[in-house]
């Protein structure tokens, strides 16, 4: 193994730089060359790349975003694109490709493997934590902390005016950020895709909970966490609906892309470093079509196909704690 390449693809996540750094430093220790492709799979198609030396990754461990840039590359789904990428990789004498990204990027890696003979290893880099086979993903822990910082501020103003706020967090179609934000912020209610009955938001239940809580506590702030893509029109539309139905103001706050930014927290820096270093060792050992993840604190190799087919449920104990705390409707005493 002489030359490896790395790219970051899909939504950027804090800690991607820490991972690029670990890959670069580990590879150089093993006398391998590292090439960084820019703008996700676009870089593979356009041969847009840069060599990565240890000097290039000084002072990036604490930076959000990705020095290689990230991007979507819709045309990568075609056979022609994957063939072109494979040709470029061969012409550049790349032995292994490391892909840092989410499950879309993982599909891209599997697609490329149909046309290229080199080794492909993926690393879970997404704030959403919606990748099976790993307890956490690079960027997830920072996203929760960023959400919490913002929600705490909303709580201050909500308290002052005894207001109801509906706060939309990211997660794509998974409630990991939502659940942890709800627990960490002490939110009164959470609306997560995994917990919907019949896939529908139950307006009557939400309103009943608000009313019972306020009756019990008197005038008070009330925070509902909602995951993006859960309600048609998002948090704004649902807040309008609740305002109309309750006759009390419900304000929406959409946290949006601030959740992707910022300096990675320690958990993400350490996870990214651990997985990045291990991925290079796996490439050296000829591993192919595996994701490097973490389970119970240990680095694991997971067949890439399994990350697509396995379930990744929310932690049922965390769900229970949060629902028990605020189950005022069933236990109003
Ligand atoms: P995140 O969930 O954090 O946004 P992601 O990696 O899931 O990250 P996507 O936009 O779903 O983000 O995918 C990133 C890129 O992966 C796509 O723009 C495309 O280049 C490639 N990709 C996704 N799905 C496929 C597929 N079925 N075949 C080939 N390439 C794909």
mmCIF file with all atom_site columns, N, CA and C in Angstrom, residues 102-103 106-107 110 122 124 130-134 289-292 302-312:
data_model
loop_
_atom_site.group_PDB
_atom_site.id
_atom_site.type_symbol
_atom_site.label_atom_id
_atom_site.label_alt_id
_atom_site.label_comp_id
_atom_site.label_asym_id
_atom_site.label_entity_id
_atom_site.label_seq_id
_atom_site.pdbx_PDB_ins_code
_atom_site.Cartn_x
_atom_site.Cartn_y
_atom_site.Cartn_z
_atom_site.occupancy
_atom_site.B_iso_or_equiv
_atom_site.pdbx_formal_charge
_atom_site.auth_seq_id
_atom_site.auth_comp_id
_atom_site.auth_asym_id
_atom_site.auth_atom_id
_atom_site.pdbx_PDB_model_num
ATOM 1  N N  . UNK A 1 102 ? -22.068 10.557 5.246  1.00 0.00 ? 102 UNK A N  1
ATOM 2  C CA . UNK A 1 102 ? -23.275 9.925  5.772  1.00 0.00 ? 102 UNK A CA 1
ATOM 3  C C  . UNK A 1 102 ? -23.701 8.751  4.918  1.00 0.00 ? 102 UNK A C  1
ATOM 4  N N  . UNK A 1 103 ? -24.940 8.287  5.142  1.00 0.00 ? 103 UNK A N  1
ATOM 5  C CA . UNK A 1 103 ? -25.318 7.045  4.441  1.00 0.00 ? 103 UNK A CA 1
ATOM 6  C C  . UNK A 1 103 ? -25.462 7.218  2.930  1.00 0.00 ? 103 UNK A C  1
ATOM 7  N N  . UNK A 1 106 ? -22.081 6.672  1.690  1.00 0.00 ? 106 UNK A N  1
ATOM 8  C CA . UNK A 1 106 ? -21.758 5.238  1.775  1.00 0.00 ? 106 UNK A CA 1
ATOM 9  C C  . UNK A 1 106 ? -22.312 4.497  0.547  1.00 0.00 ? 106 UNK A C  1
ATOM 10 N N  . UNK A 1 107 ? -23.499 4.909  0.100  1.00 0.00 ? 107 UNK A N  1
ATOM 11 C CA . UNK A 1 107 ? -24.060 4.292  -1.117 1.00 0.00 ? 107 UNK A CA 1
ATOM 12 C C  . UNK A 1 107 ? -23.159 4.591  -2.305 1.00 0.00 ? 107 UNK A C  1
ATOM 13 N N  . UNK A 1 110 ? -20.259 2.195  -2.213 1.00 0.00 ? 110 UNK A N  1
ATOM 14 C CA . UNK A 1 110 ? -20.619 0.849  -2.686 1.00 0.00 ? 110 UNK A CA 1
ATOM 15 C C  . UNK A 1 110 ? -20.763 0.834  -4.209 1.00 0.00 ? 110 UNK A C  1
ATOM 16 N N  . UNK A 1 122 ? -15.127 3.304  4.663  1.00 0.00 ? 122 UNK A N  1
ATOM 17 C CA . UNK A 1 122 ? -15.902 4.507  4.973  1.00 0.00 ? 122 UNK A CA 1
ATOM 18 C C  . UNK A 1 122 ? -15.815 4.837  6.465  1.00 0.00 ? 122 UNK A C  1
ATOM 19 N N  . UNK A 1 124 ? -18.048 7.149  9.438  1.00 0.00 ? 124 UNK A N  1
ATOM 20 C CA . UNK A 1 124 ? -19.327 7.815  9.645  1.00 0.00 ? 124 UNK A CA 1
ATOM 21 C C  . UNK A 1 124 ? -19.157 9.281  10.038 1.00 0.00 ? 124 UNK A C  1
ATOM 22 N N  . UNK A 1 130 ? -27.455 8.863  12.026 1.00 0.00 ? 130 UNK A N  1
ATOM 23 C CA . UNK A 1 130 ? -28.400 7.889  11.456 1.00 0.00 ? 130 UNK A CA 1
ATOM 24 C C  . UNK A 1 130 ? -27.683 6.779  10.681 1.00 0.00 ? 130 UNK A C  1
ATOM 25 N N  . UNK A 1 131 ? -26.551 6.317  11.211 1.00 0.00 ? 131 UNK A N  1
ATOM 26 C CA . UNK A 1 131 ? -25.813 5.241  10.554 1.00 0.00 ? 131 UNK A CA 1
ATOM 27 C C  . UNK A 1 131 ? -25.734 4.060  11.520 1.00 0.00 ? 131 UNK A C  1
ATOM 28 N N  . UNK A 1 132 ? -26.260 2.925  11.073 1.00 0.00 ? 132 UNK A N  1
ATOM 29 C CA . UNK A 1 132 ? -26.255 1.724  11.916 1.00 0.00 ? 132 UNK A CA 1
ATOM 30 C C  . UNK A 1 132 ? -24.848 1.137  11.975 1.00 0.00 ? 132 UNK A C  1
ATOM 31 N N  . UNK A 1 133 ? -24.539 0.466  13.101 1.00 0.00 ? 133 UNK A N  1
ATOM 32 C CA . UNK A 1 133 ? -23.240 -0.193 13.240 1.00 0.00 ? 133 UNK A CA 1
ATOM 33 C C  . UNK A 1 133 ? -22.237 0.630  14.017 1.00 0.00 ? 133 UNK A C  1
ATOM 34 N N  . UNK A 1 134 ? -22.612 1.858  14.361 1.00 0.00 ? 134 UNK A N  1
ATOM 35 C CA . UNK A 1 134 ? -21.733 2.690  15.182 1.00 0.00 ? 134 UNK A CA 1
ATOM 36 C C  . UNK A 1 134 ? -22.594 3.436  16.198 1.00 0.00 ? 134 UNK A C  1
ATOM 37 N N  . UNK A 1 289 ? -14.594 -2.424 1.690  1.00 0.00 ? 289 UNK A N  1
ATOM 38 C CA . UNK A 1 289 ? -16.044 -2.277 1.901  1.00 0.00 ? 289 UNK A CA 1
ATOM 39 C C  . UNK A 1 289 ? -16.439 -2.492 3.359  1.00 0.00 ? 289 UNK A C  1
ATOM 40 N N  . UNK A 1 290 ? -15.711 -1.844 4.221  1.00 0.00 ? 290 UNK A N  1
ATOM 41 C CA . UNK A 1 290 ? -16.079 -1.831 5.636  1.00 0.00 ? 290 UNK A CA 1
ATOM 42 C C  . UNK A 1 290 ? -16.210 -0.382 6.113  1.00 0.00 ? 290 UNK A C  1
ATOM 43 N N  . UNK A 1 291 ? -17.076 -0.199 7.099  1.00 0.00 ? 291 UNK A N  1
ATOM 44 C CA . UNK A 1 291 ? -17.139 1.078  7.796  1.00 0.00 ? 291 UNK A CA 1
ATOM 45 C C  . UNK A 1 291 ? -16.370 0.916  9.107  1.00 0.00 ? 291 UNK A C  1
ATOM 46 N N  . UNK A 1 292 ? -15.594 1.920  9.438  1.00 0.00 ? 292 UNK A N  1
ATOM 47 C CA . UNK A 1 292 ? -14.928 1.922  10.737 1.00 0.00 ? 292 UNK A CA 1
ATOM 48 C C  . UNK A 1 292 ? -15.820 2.724  11.693 1.00 0.00 ? 292 UNK A C  1
ATOM 49 N N  . UNK A 1 302 ? -17.311 -2.760 10.369 1.00 0.00 ? 302 UNK A N  1
ATOM 50 C CA . UNK A 1 302 ? -18.665 -3.253 10.054 1.00 0.00 ? 302 UNK A CA 1
ATOM 51 C C  . UNK A 1 302 ? -18.786 -3.371 8.535  1.00 0.00 ? 302 UNK A C  1
ATOM 52 N N  . UNK A 1 303 ? -19.239 -4.542 8.028  1.00 0.00 ? 303 UNK A N  1
ATOM 53 C CA . UNK A 1 303 ? -19.434 -4.633 6.581  1.00 0.00 ? 303 UNK A CA 1
ATOM 54 C C  . UNK A 1 303 ? -20.318 -3.476 6.101  1.00 0.00 ? 303 UNK A C  1
ATOM 55 N N  . UNK A 1 304 ? -19.892 -2.821 5.046  1.00 0.00 ? 304 UNK A N  1
ATOM 56 C CA . UNK A 1 304 ? -20.594 -1.613 4.610  1.00 0.00 ? 304 UNK A CA 1
ATOM 57 C C  . UNK A 1 304 ? -22.069 -1.890 4.317  1.00 0.00 ? 304 UNK A C  1
ATOM 58 N N  . UNK A 1 305 ? -22.346 -3.047 3.728  1.00 0.00 ? 305 UNK A N  1
ATOM 59 C CA . UNK A 1 305 ? -23.742 -3.375 3.391  1.00 0.00 ? 305 UNK A CA 1
ATOM 60 C C  . UNK A 1 305 ? -24.606 -3.436 4.647  1.00 0.00 ? 305 UNK A C  1
ATOM 61 N N  . UNK A 1 306 ? -24.016 -3.852 5.777  1.00 0.00 ? 306 UNK A N  1
ATOM 62 C CA . UNK A 1 306 ? -24.800 -3.950 7.020  1.00 0.00 ? 306 UNK A CA 1
ATOM 63 C C  . UNK A 1 306 ? -25.266 -2.580 7.520  1.00 0.00 ? 306 UNK A C  1
ATOM 64 N N  . UNK A 1 307 ? -24.500 -1.555 7.218  1.00 0.00 ? 307 UNK A N  1
ATOM 65 C CA . UNK A 1 307 ? -24.885 -0.216 7.701  1.00 0.00 ? 307 UNK A CA 1
ATOM 66 C C  . UNK A 1 307 ? -26.172 0.229  7.022  1.00 0.00 ? 307 UNK A C  1
ATOM 67 N N  . UNK A 1 308 ? -26.445 -0.375 5.881  1.00 0.00 ? 308 UNK A N  1
ATOM 68 C CA . UNK A 1 308 ? -27.671 -0.066 5.126  1.00 0.00 ? 308 UNK A CA 1
ATOM 69 C C  . UNK A 1 308 ? -28.855 -0.885 5.619  1.00 0.00 ? 308 UNK A C  1
ATOM 70 N N  . UNK A 1 309 ? -28.592 -2.115 6.012  1.00 0.00 ? 309 UNK A N  1
ATOM 71 C CA . UNK A 1 309 ? -29.706 -3.027 6.301  1.00 0.00 ? 309 UNK A CA 1
ATOM 72 C C  . UNK A 1 309 ? -30.053 -3.112 7.799  1.00 0.00 ? 309 UNK A C  1
ATOM 73 N N  . UNK A 1 310 ? -29.088 -2.801 8.652  1.00 0.00 ? 310 UNK A N  1
ATOM 74 C CA . UNK A 1 310 ? -29.366 -2.933 10.093 1.00 0.00 ? 310 UNK A CA 1
ATOM 75 C C  . UNK A 1 310 ? -30.217 -1.765 10.591 1.00 0.00 ? 310 UNK A C  1
ATOM 76 N N  . UNK A 1 311 ? -30.974 -2.039 11.654 1.00 0.00 ? 311 UNK A N  1
ATOM 77 C CA . UNK A 1 311 ? -31.776 -0.992 12.299 1.00 0.00 ? 311 UNK A CA 1
ATOM 78 C C  . UNK A 1 311 ? -30.893 -0.216 13.273 1.00 0.00 ? 311 UNK A C  1
ATOM 79 N N  . UNK A 1 312 ? -31.230 1.038  13.494 1.00 0.00 ? 312 UNK A N  1
ATOM 80 C CA . UNK A 1 312 ? -30.566 1.789  14.570 1.00 0.00 ? 312 UNK A CA 1
ATOM 81 C C  . UNK A 1 312 ? -31.647 2.518  15.374 1.00 0.00 ? 312 UNK A C  1
#
